[in-house]
mmCIF file of C-alpha atoms and ligand atoms in Angstrom:
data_model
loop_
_atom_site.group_PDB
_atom_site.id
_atom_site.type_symbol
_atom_site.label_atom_id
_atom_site.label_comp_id
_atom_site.label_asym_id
_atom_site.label_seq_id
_atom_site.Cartn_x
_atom_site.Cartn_y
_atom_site.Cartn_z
ATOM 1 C CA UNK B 1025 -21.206 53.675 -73.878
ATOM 2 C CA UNK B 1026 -18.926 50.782 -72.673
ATOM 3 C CA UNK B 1027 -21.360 49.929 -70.040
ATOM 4 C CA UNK B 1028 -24.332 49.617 -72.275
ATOM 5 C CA UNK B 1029 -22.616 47.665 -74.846
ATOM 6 C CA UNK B 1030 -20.966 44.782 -72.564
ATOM 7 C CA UNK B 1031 -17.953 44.360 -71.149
ATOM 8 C CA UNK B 1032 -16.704 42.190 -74.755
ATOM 9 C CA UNK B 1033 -16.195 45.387 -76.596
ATOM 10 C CA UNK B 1034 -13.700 46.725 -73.919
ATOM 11 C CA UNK B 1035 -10.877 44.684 -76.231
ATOM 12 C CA UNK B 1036 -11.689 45.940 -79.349
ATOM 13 C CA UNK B 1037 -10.541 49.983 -79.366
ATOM 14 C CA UNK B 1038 -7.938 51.745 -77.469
ATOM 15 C CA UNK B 1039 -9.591 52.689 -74.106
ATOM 16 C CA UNK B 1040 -9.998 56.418 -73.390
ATOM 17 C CA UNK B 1041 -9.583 57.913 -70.610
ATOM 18 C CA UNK B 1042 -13.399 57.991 -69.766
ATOM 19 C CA UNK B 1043 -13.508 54.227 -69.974
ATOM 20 C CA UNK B 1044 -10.201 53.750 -67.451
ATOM 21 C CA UNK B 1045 -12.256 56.026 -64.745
ATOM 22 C CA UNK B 1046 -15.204 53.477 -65.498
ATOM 23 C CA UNK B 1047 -13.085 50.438 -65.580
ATOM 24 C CA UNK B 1048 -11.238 52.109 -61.961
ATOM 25 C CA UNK B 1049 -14.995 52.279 -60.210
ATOM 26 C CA UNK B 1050 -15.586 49.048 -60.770
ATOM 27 C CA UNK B 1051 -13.143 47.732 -59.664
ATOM 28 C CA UNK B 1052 -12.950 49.583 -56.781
ATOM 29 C CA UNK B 1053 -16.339 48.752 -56.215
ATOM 30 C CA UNK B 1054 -15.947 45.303 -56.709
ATOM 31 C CA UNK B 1055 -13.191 45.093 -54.035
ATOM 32 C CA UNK B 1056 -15.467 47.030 -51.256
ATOM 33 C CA UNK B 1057 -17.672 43.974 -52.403
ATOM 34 C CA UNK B 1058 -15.384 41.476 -51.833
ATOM 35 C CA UNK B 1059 -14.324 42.473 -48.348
ATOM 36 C CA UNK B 1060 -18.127 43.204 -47.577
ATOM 37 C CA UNK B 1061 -19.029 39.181 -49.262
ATOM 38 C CA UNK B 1062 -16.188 37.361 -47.957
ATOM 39 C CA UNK B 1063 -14.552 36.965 -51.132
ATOM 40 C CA UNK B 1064 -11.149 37.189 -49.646
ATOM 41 C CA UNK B 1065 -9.248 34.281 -48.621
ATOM 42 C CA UNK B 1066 -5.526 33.499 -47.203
ATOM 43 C CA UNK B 1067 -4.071 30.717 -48.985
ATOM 44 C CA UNK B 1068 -0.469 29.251 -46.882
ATOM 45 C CA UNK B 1069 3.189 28.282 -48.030
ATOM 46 C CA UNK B 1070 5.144 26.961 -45.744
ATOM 47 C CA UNK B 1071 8.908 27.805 -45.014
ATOM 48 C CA UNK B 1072 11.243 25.076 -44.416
ATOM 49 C CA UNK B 1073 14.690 24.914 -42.792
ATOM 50 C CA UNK B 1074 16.460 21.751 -44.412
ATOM 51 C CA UNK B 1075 19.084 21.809 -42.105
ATOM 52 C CA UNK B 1076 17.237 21.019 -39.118
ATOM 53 C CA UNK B 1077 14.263 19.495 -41.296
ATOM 54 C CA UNK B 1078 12.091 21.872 -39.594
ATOM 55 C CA UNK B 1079 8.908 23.822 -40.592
ATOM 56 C CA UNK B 1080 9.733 27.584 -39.774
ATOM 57 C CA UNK B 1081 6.380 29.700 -40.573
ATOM 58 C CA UNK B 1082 3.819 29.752 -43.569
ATOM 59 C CA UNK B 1083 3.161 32.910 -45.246
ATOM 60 C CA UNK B 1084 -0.020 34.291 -45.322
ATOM 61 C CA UNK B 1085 -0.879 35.071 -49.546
ATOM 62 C CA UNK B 1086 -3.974 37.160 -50.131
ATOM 63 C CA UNK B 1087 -6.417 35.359 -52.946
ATOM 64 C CA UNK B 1088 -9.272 37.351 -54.035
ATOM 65 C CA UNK B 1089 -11.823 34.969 -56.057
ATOM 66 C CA UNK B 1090 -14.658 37.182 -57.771
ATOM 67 C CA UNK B 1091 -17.858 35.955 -58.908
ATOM 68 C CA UNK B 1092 -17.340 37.574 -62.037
ATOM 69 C CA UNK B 1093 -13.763 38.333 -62.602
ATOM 70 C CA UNK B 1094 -12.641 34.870 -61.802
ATOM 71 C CA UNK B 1095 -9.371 34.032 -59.500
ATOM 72 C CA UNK B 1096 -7.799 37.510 -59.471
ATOM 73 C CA UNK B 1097 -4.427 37.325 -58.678
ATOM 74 C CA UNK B 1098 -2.731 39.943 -55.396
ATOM 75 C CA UNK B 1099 -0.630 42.031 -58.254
ATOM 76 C CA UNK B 1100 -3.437 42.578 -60.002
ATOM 77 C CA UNK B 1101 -4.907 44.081 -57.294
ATOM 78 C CA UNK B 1102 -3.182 45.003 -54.480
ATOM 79 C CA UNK B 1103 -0.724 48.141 -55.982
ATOM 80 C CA UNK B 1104 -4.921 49.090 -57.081
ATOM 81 C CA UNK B 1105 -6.040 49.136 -53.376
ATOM 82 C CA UNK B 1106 -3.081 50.905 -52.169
ATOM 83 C CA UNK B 1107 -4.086 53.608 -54.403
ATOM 84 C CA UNK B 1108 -7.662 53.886 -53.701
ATOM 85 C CA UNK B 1109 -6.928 53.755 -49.924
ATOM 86 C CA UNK B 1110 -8.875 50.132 -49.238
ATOM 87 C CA UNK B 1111 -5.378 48.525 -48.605
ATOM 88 C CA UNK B 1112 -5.689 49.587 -44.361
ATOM 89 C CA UNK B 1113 -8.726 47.773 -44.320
ATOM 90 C CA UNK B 1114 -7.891 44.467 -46.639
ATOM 91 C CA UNK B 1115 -4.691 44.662 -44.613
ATOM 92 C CA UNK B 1116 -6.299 44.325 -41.157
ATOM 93 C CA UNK B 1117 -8.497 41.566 -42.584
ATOM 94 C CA UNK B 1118 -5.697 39.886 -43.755
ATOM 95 C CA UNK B 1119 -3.941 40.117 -39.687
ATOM 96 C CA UNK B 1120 -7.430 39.521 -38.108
ATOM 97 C CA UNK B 1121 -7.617 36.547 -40.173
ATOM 98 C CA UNK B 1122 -4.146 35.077 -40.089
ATOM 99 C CA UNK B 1123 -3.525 35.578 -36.892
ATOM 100 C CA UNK B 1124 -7.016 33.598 -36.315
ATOM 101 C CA UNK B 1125 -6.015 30.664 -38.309
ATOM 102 C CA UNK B 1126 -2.330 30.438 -37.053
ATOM 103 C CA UNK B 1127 -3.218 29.971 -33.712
ATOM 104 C CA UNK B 1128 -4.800 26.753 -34.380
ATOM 105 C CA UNK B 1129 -1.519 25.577 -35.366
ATOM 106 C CA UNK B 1130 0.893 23.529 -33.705
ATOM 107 C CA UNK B 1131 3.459 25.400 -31.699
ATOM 108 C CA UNK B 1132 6.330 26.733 -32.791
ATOM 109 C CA UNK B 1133 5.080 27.427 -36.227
ATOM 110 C CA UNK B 1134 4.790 30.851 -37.258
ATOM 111 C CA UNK B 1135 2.534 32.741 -39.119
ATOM 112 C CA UNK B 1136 4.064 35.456 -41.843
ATOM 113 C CA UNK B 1137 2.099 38.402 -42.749
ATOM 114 C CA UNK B 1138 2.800 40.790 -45.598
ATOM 115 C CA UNK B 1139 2.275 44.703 -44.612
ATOM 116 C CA UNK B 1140 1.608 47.190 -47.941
ATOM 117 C CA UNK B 1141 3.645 50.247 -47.790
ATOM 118 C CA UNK B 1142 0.110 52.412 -46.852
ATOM 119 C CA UNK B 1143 -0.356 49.884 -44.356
ATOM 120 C CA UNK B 1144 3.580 50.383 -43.169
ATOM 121 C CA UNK B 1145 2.832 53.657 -43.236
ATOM 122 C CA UNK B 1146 -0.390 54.107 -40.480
ATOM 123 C CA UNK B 1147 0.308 56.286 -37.433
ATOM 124 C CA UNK B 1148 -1.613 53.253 -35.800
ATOM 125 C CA UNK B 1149 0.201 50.324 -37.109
ATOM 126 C CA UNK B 1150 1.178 49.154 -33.964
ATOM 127 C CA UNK B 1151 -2.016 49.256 -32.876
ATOM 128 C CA UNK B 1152 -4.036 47.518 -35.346
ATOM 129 C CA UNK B 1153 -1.120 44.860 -35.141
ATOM 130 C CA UNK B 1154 -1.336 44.906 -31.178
ATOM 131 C CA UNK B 1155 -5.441 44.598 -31.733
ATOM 132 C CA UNK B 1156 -5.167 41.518 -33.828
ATOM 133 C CA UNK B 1157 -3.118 39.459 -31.589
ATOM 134 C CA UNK B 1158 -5.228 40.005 -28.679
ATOM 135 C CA UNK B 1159 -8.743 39.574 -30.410
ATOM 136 C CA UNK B 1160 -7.419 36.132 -31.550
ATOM 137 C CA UNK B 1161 -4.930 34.832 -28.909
ATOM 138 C CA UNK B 1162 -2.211 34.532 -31.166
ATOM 139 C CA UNK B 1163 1.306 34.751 -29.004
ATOM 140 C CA UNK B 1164 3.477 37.984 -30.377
ATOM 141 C CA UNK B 1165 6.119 35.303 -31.066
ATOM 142 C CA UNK B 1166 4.281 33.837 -33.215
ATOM 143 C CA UNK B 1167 4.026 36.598 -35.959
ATOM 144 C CA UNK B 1168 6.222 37.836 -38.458
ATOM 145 C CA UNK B 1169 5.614 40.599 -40.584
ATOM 146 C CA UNK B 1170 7.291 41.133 -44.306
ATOM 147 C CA UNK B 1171 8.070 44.478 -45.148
ATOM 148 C CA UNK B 1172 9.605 45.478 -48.223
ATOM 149 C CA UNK B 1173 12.611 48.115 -49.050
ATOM 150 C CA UNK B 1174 10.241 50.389 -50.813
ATOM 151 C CA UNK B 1175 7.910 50.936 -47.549
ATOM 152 C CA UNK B 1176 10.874 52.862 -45.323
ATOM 153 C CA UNK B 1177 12.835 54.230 -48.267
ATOM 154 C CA UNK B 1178 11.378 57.238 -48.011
ATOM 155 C CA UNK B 1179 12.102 57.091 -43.555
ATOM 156 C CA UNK B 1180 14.293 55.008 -42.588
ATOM 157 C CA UNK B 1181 14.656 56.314 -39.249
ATOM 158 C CA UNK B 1182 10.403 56.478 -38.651
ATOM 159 C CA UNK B 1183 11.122 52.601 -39.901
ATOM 160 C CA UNK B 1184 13.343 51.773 -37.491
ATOM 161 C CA UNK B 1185 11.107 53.522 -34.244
ATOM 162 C CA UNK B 1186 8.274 51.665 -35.776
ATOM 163 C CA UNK B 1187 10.288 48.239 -36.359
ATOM 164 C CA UNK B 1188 11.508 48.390 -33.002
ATOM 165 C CA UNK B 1189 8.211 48.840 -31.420
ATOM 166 C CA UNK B 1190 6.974 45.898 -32.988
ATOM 167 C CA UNK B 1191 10.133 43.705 -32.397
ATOM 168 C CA UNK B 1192 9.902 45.173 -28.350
ATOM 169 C CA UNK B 1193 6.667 43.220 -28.545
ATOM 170 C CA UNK B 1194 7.772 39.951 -29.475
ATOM 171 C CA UNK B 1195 7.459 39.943 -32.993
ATOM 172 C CA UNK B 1196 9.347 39.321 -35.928
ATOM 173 C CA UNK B 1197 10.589 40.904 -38.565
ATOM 174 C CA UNK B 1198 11.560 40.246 -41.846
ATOM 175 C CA UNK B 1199 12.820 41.803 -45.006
ATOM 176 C CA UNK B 1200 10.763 40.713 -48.309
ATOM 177 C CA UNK B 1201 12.186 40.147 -51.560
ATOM 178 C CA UNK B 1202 15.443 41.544 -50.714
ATOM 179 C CA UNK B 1203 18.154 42.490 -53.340
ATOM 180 C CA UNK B 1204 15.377 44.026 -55.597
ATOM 181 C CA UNK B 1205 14.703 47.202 -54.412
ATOM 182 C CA UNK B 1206 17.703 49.225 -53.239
ATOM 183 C CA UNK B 1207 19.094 46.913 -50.181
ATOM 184 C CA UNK B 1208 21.414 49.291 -48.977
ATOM 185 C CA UNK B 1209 23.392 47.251 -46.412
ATOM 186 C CA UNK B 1210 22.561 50.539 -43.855
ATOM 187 C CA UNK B 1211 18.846 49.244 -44.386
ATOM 188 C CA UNK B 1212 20.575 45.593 -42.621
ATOM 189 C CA UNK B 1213 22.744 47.893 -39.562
ATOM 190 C CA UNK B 1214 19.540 50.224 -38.935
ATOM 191 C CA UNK B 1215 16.563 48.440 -39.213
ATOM 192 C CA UNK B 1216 15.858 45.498 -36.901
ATOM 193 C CA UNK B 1217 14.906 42.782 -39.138
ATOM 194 C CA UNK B 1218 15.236 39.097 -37.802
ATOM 195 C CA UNK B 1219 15.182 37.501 -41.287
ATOM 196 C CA UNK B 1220 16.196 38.648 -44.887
ATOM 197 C CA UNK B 1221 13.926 36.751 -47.487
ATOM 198 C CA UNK B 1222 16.260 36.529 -50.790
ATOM 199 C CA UNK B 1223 14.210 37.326 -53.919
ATOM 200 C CA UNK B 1224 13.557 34.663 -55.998
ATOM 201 C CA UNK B 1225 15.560 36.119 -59.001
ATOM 202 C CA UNK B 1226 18.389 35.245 -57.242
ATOM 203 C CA UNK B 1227 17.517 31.544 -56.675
ATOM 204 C CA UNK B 1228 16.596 31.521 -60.238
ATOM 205 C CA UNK B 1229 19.652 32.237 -61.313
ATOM 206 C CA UNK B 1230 22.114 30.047 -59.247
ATOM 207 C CA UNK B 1231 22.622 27.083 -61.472
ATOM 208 C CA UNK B 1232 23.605 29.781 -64.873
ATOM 209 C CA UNK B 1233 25.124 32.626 -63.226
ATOM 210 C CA UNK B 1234 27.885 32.517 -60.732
ATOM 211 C CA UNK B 1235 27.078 35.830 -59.526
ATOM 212 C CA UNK B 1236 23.587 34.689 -58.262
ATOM 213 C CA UNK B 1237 25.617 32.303 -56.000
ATOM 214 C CA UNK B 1238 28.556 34.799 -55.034
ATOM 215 C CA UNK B 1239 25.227 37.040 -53.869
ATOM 216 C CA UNK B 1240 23.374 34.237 -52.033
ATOM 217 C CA UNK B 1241 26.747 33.347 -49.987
ATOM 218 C CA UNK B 1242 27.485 36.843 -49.089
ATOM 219 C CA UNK B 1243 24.362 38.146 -47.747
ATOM 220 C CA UNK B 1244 24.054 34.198 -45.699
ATOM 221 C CA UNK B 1245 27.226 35.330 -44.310
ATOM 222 C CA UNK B 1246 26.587 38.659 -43.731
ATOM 223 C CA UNK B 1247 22.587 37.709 -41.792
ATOM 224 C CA UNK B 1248 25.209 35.108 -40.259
ATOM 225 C CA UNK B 1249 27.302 37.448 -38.281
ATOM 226 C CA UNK B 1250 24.361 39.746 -37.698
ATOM 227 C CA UNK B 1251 22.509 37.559 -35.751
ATOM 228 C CA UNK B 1252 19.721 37.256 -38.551
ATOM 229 C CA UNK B 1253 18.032 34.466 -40.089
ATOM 230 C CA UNK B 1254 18.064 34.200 -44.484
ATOM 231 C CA UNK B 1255 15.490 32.573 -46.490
ATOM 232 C CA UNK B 1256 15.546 31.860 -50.020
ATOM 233 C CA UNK B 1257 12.454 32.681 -52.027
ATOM 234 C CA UNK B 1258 10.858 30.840 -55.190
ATOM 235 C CA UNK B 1259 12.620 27.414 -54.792
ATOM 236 C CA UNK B 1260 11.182 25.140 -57.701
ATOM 237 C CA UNK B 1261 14.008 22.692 -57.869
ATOM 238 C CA UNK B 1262 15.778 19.989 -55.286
ATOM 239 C CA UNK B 1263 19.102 21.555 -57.450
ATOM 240 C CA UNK B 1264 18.463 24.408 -56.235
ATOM 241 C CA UNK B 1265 18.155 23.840 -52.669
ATOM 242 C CA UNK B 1266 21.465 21.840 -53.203
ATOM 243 C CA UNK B 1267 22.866 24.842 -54.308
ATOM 244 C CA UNK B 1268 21.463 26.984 -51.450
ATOM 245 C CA UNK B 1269 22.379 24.284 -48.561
ATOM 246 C CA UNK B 1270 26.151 24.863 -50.285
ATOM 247 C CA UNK B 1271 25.972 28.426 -50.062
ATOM 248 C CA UNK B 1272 24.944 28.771 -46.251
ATOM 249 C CA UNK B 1273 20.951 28.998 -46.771
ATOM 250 C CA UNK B 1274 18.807 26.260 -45.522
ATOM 251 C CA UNK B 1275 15.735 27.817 -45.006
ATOM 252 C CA UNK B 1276 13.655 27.754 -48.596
ATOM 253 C CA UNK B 1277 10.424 28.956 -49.515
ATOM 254 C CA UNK B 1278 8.841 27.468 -52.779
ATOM 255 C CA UNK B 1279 7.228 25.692 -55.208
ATOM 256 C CA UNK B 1280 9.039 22.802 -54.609
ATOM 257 C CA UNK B 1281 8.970 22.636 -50.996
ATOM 258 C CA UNK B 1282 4.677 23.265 -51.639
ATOM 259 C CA UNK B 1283 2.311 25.593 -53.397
ATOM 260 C CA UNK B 1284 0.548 27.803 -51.572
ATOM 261 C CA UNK B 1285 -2.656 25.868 -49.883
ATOM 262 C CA UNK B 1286 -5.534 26.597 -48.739
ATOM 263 C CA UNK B 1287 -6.187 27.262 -44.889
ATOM 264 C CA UNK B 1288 -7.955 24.119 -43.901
ATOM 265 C CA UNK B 1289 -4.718 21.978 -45.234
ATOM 266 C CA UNK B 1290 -2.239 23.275 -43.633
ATOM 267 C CA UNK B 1291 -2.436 21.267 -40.084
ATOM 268 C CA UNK B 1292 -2.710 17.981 -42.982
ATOM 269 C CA UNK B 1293 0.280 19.693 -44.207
ATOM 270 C CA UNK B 1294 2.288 20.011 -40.626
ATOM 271 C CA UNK B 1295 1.158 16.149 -39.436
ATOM 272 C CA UNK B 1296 2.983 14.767 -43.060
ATOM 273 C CA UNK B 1297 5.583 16.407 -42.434
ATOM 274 C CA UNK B 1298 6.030 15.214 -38.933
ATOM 275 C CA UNK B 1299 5.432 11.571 -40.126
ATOM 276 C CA UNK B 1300 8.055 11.894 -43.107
ATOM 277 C CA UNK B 1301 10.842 12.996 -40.894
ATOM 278 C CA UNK B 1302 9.612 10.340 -38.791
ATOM 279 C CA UNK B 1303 9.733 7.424 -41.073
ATOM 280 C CA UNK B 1304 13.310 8.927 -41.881
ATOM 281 C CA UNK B 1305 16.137 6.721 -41.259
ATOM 282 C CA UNK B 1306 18.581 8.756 -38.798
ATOM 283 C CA UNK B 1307 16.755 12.340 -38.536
ATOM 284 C CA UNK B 1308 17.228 14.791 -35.742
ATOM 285 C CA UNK B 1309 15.599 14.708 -32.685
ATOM 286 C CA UNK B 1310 12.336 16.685 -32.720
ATOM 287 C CA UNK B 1311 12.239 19.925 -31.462
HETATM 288 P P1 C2E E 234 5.749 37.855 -51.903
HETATM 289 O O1 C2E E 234 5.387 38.306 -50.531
HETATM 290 O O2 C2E E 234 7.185 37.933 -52.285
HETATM 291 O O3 C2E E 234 5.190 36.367 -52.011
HETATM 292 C C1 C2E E 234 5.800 35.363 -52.771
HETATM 293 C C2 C2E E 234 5.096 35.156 -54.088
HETATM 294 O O4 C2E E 234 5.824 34.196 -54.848
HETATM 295 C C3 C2E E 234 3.680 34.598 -53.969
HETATM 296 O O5 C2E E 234 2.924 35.088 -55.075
HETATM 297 C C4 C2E E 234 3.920 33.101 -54.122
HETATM 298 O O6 C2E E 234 2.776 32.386 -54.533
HETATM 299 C C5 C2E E 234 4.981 33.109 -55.181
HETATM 300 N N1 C2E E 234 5.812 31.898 -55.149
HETATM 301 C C6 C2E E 234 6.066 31.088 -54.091
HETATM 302 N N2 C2E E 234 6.900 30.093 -54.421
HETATM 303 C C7 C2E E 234 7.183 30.245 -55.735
HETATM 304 C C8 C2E E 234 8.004 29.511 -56.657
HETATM 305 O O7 C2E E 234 8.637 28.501 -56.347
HETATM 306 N N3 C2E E 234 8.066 29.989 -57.934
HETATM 307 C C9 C2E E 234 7.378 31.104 -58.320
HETATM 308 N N4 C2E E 234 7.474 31.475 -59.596
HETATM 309 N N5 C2E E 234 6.606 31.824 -57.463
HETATM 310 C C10 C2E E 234 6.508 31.400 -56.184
HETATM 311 P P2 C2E E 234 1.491 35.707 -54.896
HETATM 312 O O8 C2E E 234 0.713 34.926 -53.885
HETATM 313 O O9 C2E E 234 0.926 35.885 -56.260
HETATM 314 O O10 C2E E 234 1.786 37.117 -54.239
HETATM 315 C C11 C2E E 234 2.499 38.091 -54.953
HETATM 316 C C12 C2E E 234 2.825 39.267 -54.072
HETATM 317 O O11 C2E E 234 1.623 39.935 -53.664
HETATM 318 C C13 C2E E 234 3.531 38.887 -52.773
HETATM 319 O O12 C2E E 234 4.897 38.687 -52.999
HETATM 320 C C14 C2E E 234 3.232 40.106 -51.928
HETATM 321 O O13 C2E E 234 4.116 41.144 -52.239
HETATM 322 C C15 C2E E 234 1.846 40.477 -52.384
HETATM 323 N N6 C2E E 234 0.878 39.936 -51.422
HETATM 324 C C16 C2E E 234 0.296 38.719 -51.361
HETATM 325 N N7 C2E E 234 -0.545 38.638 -50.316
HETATM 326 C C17 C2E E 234 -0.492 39.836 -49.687
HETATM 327 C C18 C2E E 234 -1.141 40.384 -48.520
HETATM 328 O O14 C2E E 234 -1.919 39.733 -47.809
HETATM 329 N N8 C2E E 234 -0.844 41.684 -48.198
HETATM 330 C C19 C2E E 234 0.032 42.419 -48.926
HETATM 331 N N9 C2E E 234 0.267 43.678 -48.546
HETATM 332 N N10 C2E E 234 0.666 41.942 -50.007
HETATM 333 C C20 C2E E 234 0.405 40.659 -50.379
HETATM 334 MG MG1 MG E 235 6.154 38.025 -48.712
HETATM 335 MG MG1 MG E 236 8.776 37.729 -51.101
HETATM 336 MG MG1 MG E 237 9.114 37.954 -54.047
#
C-alpha cells in the first residue's frame, strides 16, 4: 500500500485510481488542518497608478505554507478546495482576515479580495461580505472584490443583482484577469464593475505583438467612456509600463512595481513610497 511504503514511491508507477482517492484525502485533510493550525496567510501587492504616483489598493494573495508539503502555491490548491466544498470557509478567512489587516492601513488605500466562483456563488454572499466589514471596522469603500468571467457565465443576470447589492453598499468591484475567459463586452454594459484588471498575457505581449497593444488601448478607452477604472496585470518591466502609460493605462500591478509581501510590510511599504515621491523633484501634490 502507498501509505505503508512512504510517500517516495508515489513517483515511481503510474498512480491508480485507488492511490488518487488516497492522495485527494490527504489533501483535503491537510487543508481542514491548515485552516484549523493557522497555516494560512495573506501575502500583499500593491497597485499603483503612475499617473498620479499614487498607491490604489493591494491585493490580498492566499499562501498556504504546510509543515510537510512545503510553500504550496493558491493553483495548486484552490481549484482543489472549490471542489471539496472548503473554498466558503478559506474564503471567509481570507475577508475576515483582509479586511482586519487593511484597516490598519493608511486611508485611502484599498484592500482587494479575490472571491472563488463557489464563493460567488453563496445565497449568503452578501452577508458573509456585510459580516466581515463590520466585525473588523473596515469602511465598505475600502474593499474591492475580484471576480472572474467564469463565476457569472453561467448567470449573468443573478451576477448583476448580486454585483449591485454589493456596489449599493459601497464597495468595489472589479473584473479579474480579463480578456481570458470569454469577456463579452455585454459582461462590461451589464455587470457593474468599477475596474477591469487586464490579464497579464496581454502585458506580456506588448513589446512583440502589436495586437497586445491595439487590445490594451481599446479596452482603456472603452473603461474610459464607461466610467471604469483599467489595471494592467503582471508588469515585470519599466518598458512595459512605458508602453501601458502610452496606451491609456496607468494603473499597473506587478513584479516590477513589488512582489507580493508579507502583511507586516506593507505600512513599511506605503511610508517609502510616500518618502520617494517626496524626495521627487516636481511631484504632484499629495492627495
Ligand atoms: P490573480 O488574482 O490574477 O493574482 C495575480 C497572480 O499573479 C498572483 O499569483 C501574483 O503573485 C501573480 N503576479 C503578480 N505580479 C506578477 C508579475 O509581474 N509576473 C508574474 N509572472 N506573476 C505576477 P498567485 O498569488 O500565485 O495567485 C494565483 C491565483 O490564485 C490568483 O490570480 C487568484 O486567481 C488565485 N488566488 C490567490 N489568492 C486567492 C484568494 O485568497 N482567494 C481566491 N478565491 N483566489 C485566490
Ligand atoms: Mg486577482
Ligand atoms: Mg488577476
Ligand atoms: Mg491573472
Amino acid at each position: 500500500r502507498a501509505k505503508e511504503s512512504g510517500r517516495g514511491c508515489l513517483r515511481t508507477y503510474e498512480p491508480g485510481m485507488e492511490m488518487v482517492m488516497q492522495q485527494r484525502r490527504e489533501l483535503e485533510r491537510d487543508l481542514r488542518m491548515a485552516l484549523a493550525l493557522g497555516e494560512f496567510a495573506l501575502h500583499y501587492q500593491p497597485v499603483v497608478d503612475m499617473a498620479r504616483d499614487r498607491i490604489t489598493s493591494f491585493e490580498a494573495l492566499l499562501r498556504w505554507k504546510s509543515p510537510t508539503r512545503g510553500q504550496v502555491p493558491p493553483a495548486d490548491f484552490i481549484p482543489f478546495a472549490e471542489e471539496v466544498g472548503l473554498m466558503p470557509e478559506i474564503g471567509d478567512w481570507v475577508l475576515r482576515t483582509a479586511c482586519r489587516e487593511a484597516a490598519g492601513w493608511p486611508e485611502p488605500v484599498k484592500v482587494s479580495v479575490n472571491l472563488s466562483t463557489t464563493q460567488f456563488r453563496l445565497p449568503d454572499l452578501v452577508h458573509r461580505v456585510t459580516a466581515a466589514l463590520e466585525e473588523t471596522g473596515l469602511g465598505a469603500d475600502r474593499l474591492e472584490l475580484e471576480v472572474t468571467e467564469t463565476a457569472m457565465i453561467d448567470d449573468v443576470q443573478g451576477a448583476a443583482a448580486i454585483l449591485g447589492e454589493l456596489r449599493r453598499l459601497g464597495i468595489q468591484i472589479a473584473m479579474d484577469d480579463f480578456g481570458t475567459g470569454y469577456s463579452s463586452l455585454s459582461f462590461l454594459r451589464n455587470l457593474p464593475f468599477t475596474r477591469i484588471k487586464i490579464d497579464r498575457s496581454f502585458v506580456k505581449d506588448l513589446g512583440t505583438k502589436p495586437e497586445a497593444a491595439a487590445i490594451v488601448r481599446a479596452v482603456t478607452g472603452l473603461c474610459d467612456s464607461l466610467g471604469v477604472s483599467a489595471t494592467a496585470e503582471g508588469v515585470e518591466t519599466e518598458g512595459q509600463v512605458a508602453m501601458l502609460q502610452a496606451e491609456g493605462c496607468p494603473e499597473v500591478q506587478g513584479y516590477f512595481i513589488s512582489r507580493p509581501c508579507p502583511a507586516a510590510e506593507v505600512a513599511d511599504w506605503i511610508a517609502a513610497f510616500a518618502s520617494s515621491r517626496r524626495d521627487e523633484p516636481g511631484n504632484r501634490a499629495l492627495p
